[in-house]
């Protein structure tokens, strides 16, 4: 079964990015094996949902690996080719403190691919003035990632304030009728603001990755 | 089976209001029979979800019946005792044009019970400045009923702007992931604003009735 | 990331109450940091869903912090301004013993904001005479919070007995088709009694907070 | 395909009752064919969910067929053997007027099989005194069928007042979060009263049939 | 809060049975307190969903308490009045080995109330001949409790073979699309056999209790 | 937009069967155009979910088209190559009369592809003896398609009686908790019998098509 | 109530596009009134989900209105300012013929805002070679809108073939377990391809609008 | 209760295979008892979902028991009769590494019953070229089992490339809107490819068992 995980080294040529390691259900040994395989092909390496034990192993065996704790991301940027940095920034907006890990996953992912980011955190809709005070800063970004749990209303408000693409990320933050992110997901899909699209619950990586693609158009 | 519908004439003494006729699944004949029964007991009469044919029959047989078309309410205010009018108003706020019938059901219900209302319509969160321009007017009200479909985000924003009780009414307006009001319902139940409570989908009557009770405290 | 949690100190002026700390997903360190920040602004502090370890840290570092174990609430009432006490009480009614933590969360919250409360516990609808014996006491309250799990029928019965606003709180108590509070939530939303509105599953704080707002109208 | 519907004439011997015709999705021609087939075997015939056009055809072709309009039942009692009548009655209790068709389906079914019934209608839990006034009459019955839509709370209250088996029938009456009977179904399944069991949404026939079996034990 | 749990000692007179302790969410201390309270009133005591630690405490403090491990029931039968034993038996039929705890909860409950039981276990529908070999034994019972998880088909087959009331108990046994008992619950509610009613998922107690009521009619 | 529907004429070579026309959402004009396009390529044509108006147009314009009314299938077998007929039969088993259209869709599809079929209809599990009397006939088949609505228990019973692949087809027949086929679908997916696999609700075509593939192995 | 619909004429300045008329639940009179209001402000007008009767009224009263029947869009491009045309195209890819109306809604919307589009229709994943033959053409686009019903797998396959943003639109096409677009929606949200985001079920307008925003970055 | 598990030793004669032990919810003692019972009847033994502790006990007490760790299967092949080996192979195709345990359960099951298998792993649809490179190898198989989590799109693509029966196995791999396998399950049930049928989520055993039955036709 040694060949069960076939790293898709051709992916970089085909879609412009190296394969990414989703570490959630992998053992530390599986993570490090996949990590080295991509590293050996000369590419930068990004691993998401990395737990402390996997990072400990990574940092003891691989020089130069970085760990972003709240983002749960481990990465290595010693590849043969480094991405250039677009002139424009990616905005990362969050509703509450609890959404921070998902927002950081999006931000660190975008930065891994060479982008500048603007973090505008804790501007939930129940205190809309906090958001309005930051609108000018949000408007300087080329794309806006909006991360929110509970009722997930923030993308609707942001989408009505800017003329940029909004990538909405529902989070599983909440309880009761939040149903682990379903309330936020439905709220974002039915947003009355145009220009909003949605990724999976808690999928900070997907939002950061897509923001990078759009920022490079 | 003549006695199948037993009008609860004692209800007024016990809970302060006459029984209300929910006409949705009743024939015009059943509606008029219930209408007359309450009328004969000397109380004002309120019927909700009244269709055109039922109203036509009502207006041909009962003098002084009023019909509020967009609210789908028929009522008669010739009872022995009329409610006094509280000094404070009830605000009725809606997100979009399609939410109007439910908002009107709430407003006309509140007025039937003797209240003054303030209608602040079409101030959805995707254009938050429209809402902010009306905040002062909303703040003059003692209770605010907020009616919204789609993602149902409006109560969260309003709840963060006022220090009054907010009664949120999800509507079945929307399509796809709106799931006939479920998205709005979940959004309102998980609202990050405090001071918000929720009634059933499309239940404008319930919101107007509760607002009246609170306004009379 | 130090600025990730921006305490909304302006909230008191705008909505009449200080921001509240929802401690469920926070580390003890995060809880104490937020706690001190509000305290430093001269306001009373309320933290809900506080676990034992967070409270232990709070009590070792902050003088005068109180802990309500079954309500899972920690609070500090040494702020510059103390709320006055309204003349009228808030009723807290529960169906069963297991609903007690949520009921206590509602009661302690209402008391934190200066209200008197009446606890009427363990009066589920399967023994309706227990409830009827307490109706007079319930009727002395200005607002009634009704907490129930399983089929959540209690608000319907209470709502038919009083002419006061009823705030229904579904709890996640139950098993099987109770679906962690969904059965109770749906039962309360579709209540045949008027004057009933609903908050999120297990949201005792929300009910107590809203009851305070209404009690002060 | 003539043999597609094989009437199970042996069923009477095996389970004590003739097969029943569920007419909902059948053409009038299919209904009458099935009706005659059972009639020819010498048994009484019961058809449920019969629409007007099917009954018109039945009454024009078969002598002695009876139609219960609100119950939507057509039956013929000219079979070779008639059921005897148990000494005890079956109670049929409903919450509201709209639940009447399902309640009548239960009552007429029970009567078809030879039982006496007690109809106690329109005693919903939002006016619990109406129910309490009828408790003595309910307690004279050997089994109680309780029919309710919306939040479906009535079986819990009845189950706490009697020591007889309660067969709960949720109905699809309601709107919004009633979800066509799901709210009532969940409420009944999670009833805090013991001695309650549940049949399918709107299944008046099933309740009446089961009540007959129990009444004959 | 000492009075939070008000044992309903009047219940025995009103509904014919003592209150039952549902121990699932109670501490051993709460269980023993409730246990003693009922015992002191002179009645037999039944506690369900009792965990090992609660039983250990019970057995160390109360003489004569019995523990049925697979049924998770603790009981004490030293009350002032003992139930008589009906002449007829209650059948308890299960589909598979994993359904045994729920089946035993039903059986031990029925026996606690004085009934004789017939256990017919492990006769799932995928081996229908095993069931057919036991039909004669099942037919000797006055009521049949059928316990099944997965697709929950057994009550349909049993219901077609006997002319007695069938109480169907869905269990949470299964995985994937069994959805913790939902598949079995829906299967039983939509059973094509008449004479079947359903209790909550895993509610062996409810089935045994109801069977006792019916057996005593 | 003339090229919107690109008939996949290469499909026959690649997967062994011509493309099939799913007529449900197509106008009669669209159906006949697709029909002729496949016909012109020299292949037999199969159209499912054909309504009367579409068939009327087909039969007026194309010679030799056959219509199977209860199966809602129109087909033309004048293609250049006709399938041979396997020596073994495909069994089509149904629970009730209402499942007949889906069963016929499966049977006619299997016959279109050259197979012999055995129809064993109306053998639902509530009368298991009817099924047992047909077991020998079912065992002569090489594959068994089992069609059932309501609780969908039939595939479990059949799967325990034969050692052949069972293709289970849930139907949308039923009401209430049948949820348009969800109860049957879940029941079949969680079947305790091995050798059972499931296709989409009401997908008689899919079952007949798959049975043909298996019969030709 | 004349002011119920407040056209947000300021929106163009704030977000770069005029307000759009969602005609689904509006009467022809309401549509034409909104249409003229935007027209009078000097902007181009776009109305989606326009039915035949509304278009007939529009075309009889307003000169130069265009109707795109399969897209269900009516528009007028005589405004004071016309959008320029970006050099790059937007790809619109569909799985099957039935998805065409939603795909056309996306395409016509994108064209209304001045974009060139590439339609690549009927390339569902069950015939992946049809898709592979068009990959080069898809790669010439700057953004790709992928429209699919049923299992909604197409965006995953397309997302793995291109390095451009993919906007996935689930459609309500399908039956049974497609659940009116839920299967496709979930499939797209959980897509294993990166760079994919999702809009509401059947929301062709939202996809076209967002594609325009991205194409203009 | 000793007789609670009645091993169905007759099953081999009736359906061609010995009963299988589903060990998930069994204690090691229950597993070994069932294991020995089948062994004593002279048949090969297969136990699925075996945990390490159960295997440790098995291997210490029974000679010749084999353990397949990633498949979580323990088996013993020393029975009186060994299956012969069909000439044709069963293909096992997986989308991603995380699906491996379910795929191995299917493969080891198929091998236990005497079949040759072809493992084609890690060929998810987001890199469709990896799949296309293996199509010739897949086409050599007589039946193809396709295992996939997340959006579950792989069976649709494979089903369009081969003319063999495809058994689709959804896995619970994924997060958020994957809903523990529901997204994959719905995607497979609504697959636009013909010749696909589906088993329960994570049911690798069921797929391998069914593949064996088909391979022996």
PDB file of C-alpha atoms in Angstrom, chain F residues 1 28 42-43 45 49 60 93 109 112 119 134 140 145 155 163 167 186 191 199 208 217:
ATOM      1  CA  UNK F   1     -28.579  27.562 -29.273  1.00  0.00           C
ATOM      2  CA  UNK F  28     -42.721  17.314 -27.123  1.00  0.00           C
ATOM      3  CA  UNK F  42     -29.056   3.842 -36.784  1.00  0.00           C
ATOM      4  CA  UNK F  43     -29.603   2.927 -33.158  1.00  0.00           C
ATOM      5  CA  UNK F  45     -34.240   4.640 -29.217  1.00  0.00           C
ATOM      6  CA  UNK F  49     -40.915   9.715 -18.452  1.00  0.00           C
ATOM      7  CA  UNK F  60     -47.883  10.785 -35.535  1.00  0.00           C
ATOM      8  CA  UNK F  93     -40.610  -7.571  -7.596  1.00  0.00           C
ATOM      9  CA  UNK F 109     -36.189  -0.940 -19.914  1.00  0.00           C
ATOM     10  CA  UNK F 112     -35.792  -2.969 -24.493  1.00  0.00           C
ATOM     11  CA  UNK F 119     -42.862  -9.756 -12.903  1.00  0.00           C
ATOM     12  CA  UNK F 134     -43.210 -16.785  -5.044  1.00  0.00           C
ATOM     13  CA  UNK F 140     -34.986 -18.657 -11.182  1.00  0.00           C
ATOM     14  CA  UNK F 145     -34.982  -5.646  -9.030  1.00  0.00           C
ATOM     15  CA  UNK F 155     -35.401  -5.677  -0.453  1.00  0.00           C
ATOM     16  CA  UNK F 163     -28.190 -15.449  -3.381  1.00  0.00           C
ATOM     17  CA  UNK F 167     -31.162  -3.849  -7.010  1.00  0.00           C
ATOM     18  CA  UNK F 186     -32.907   5.129   3.990  1.00  0.00           C
ATOM     19  CA  UNK F 191     -30.764  -2.963   4.802  1.00  0.00           C
ATOM     20  CA  UNK F 199     -30.601   3.485  -7.054  1.00  0.00           C
ATOM     21  CA  UNK F 208     -33.495  -1.928 -15.497  1.00  0.00           C
ATOM     22  CA  UNK F 217     -21.707 -10.337 -17.807  1.00  0.00           C
TER      23      UNK F 217
END
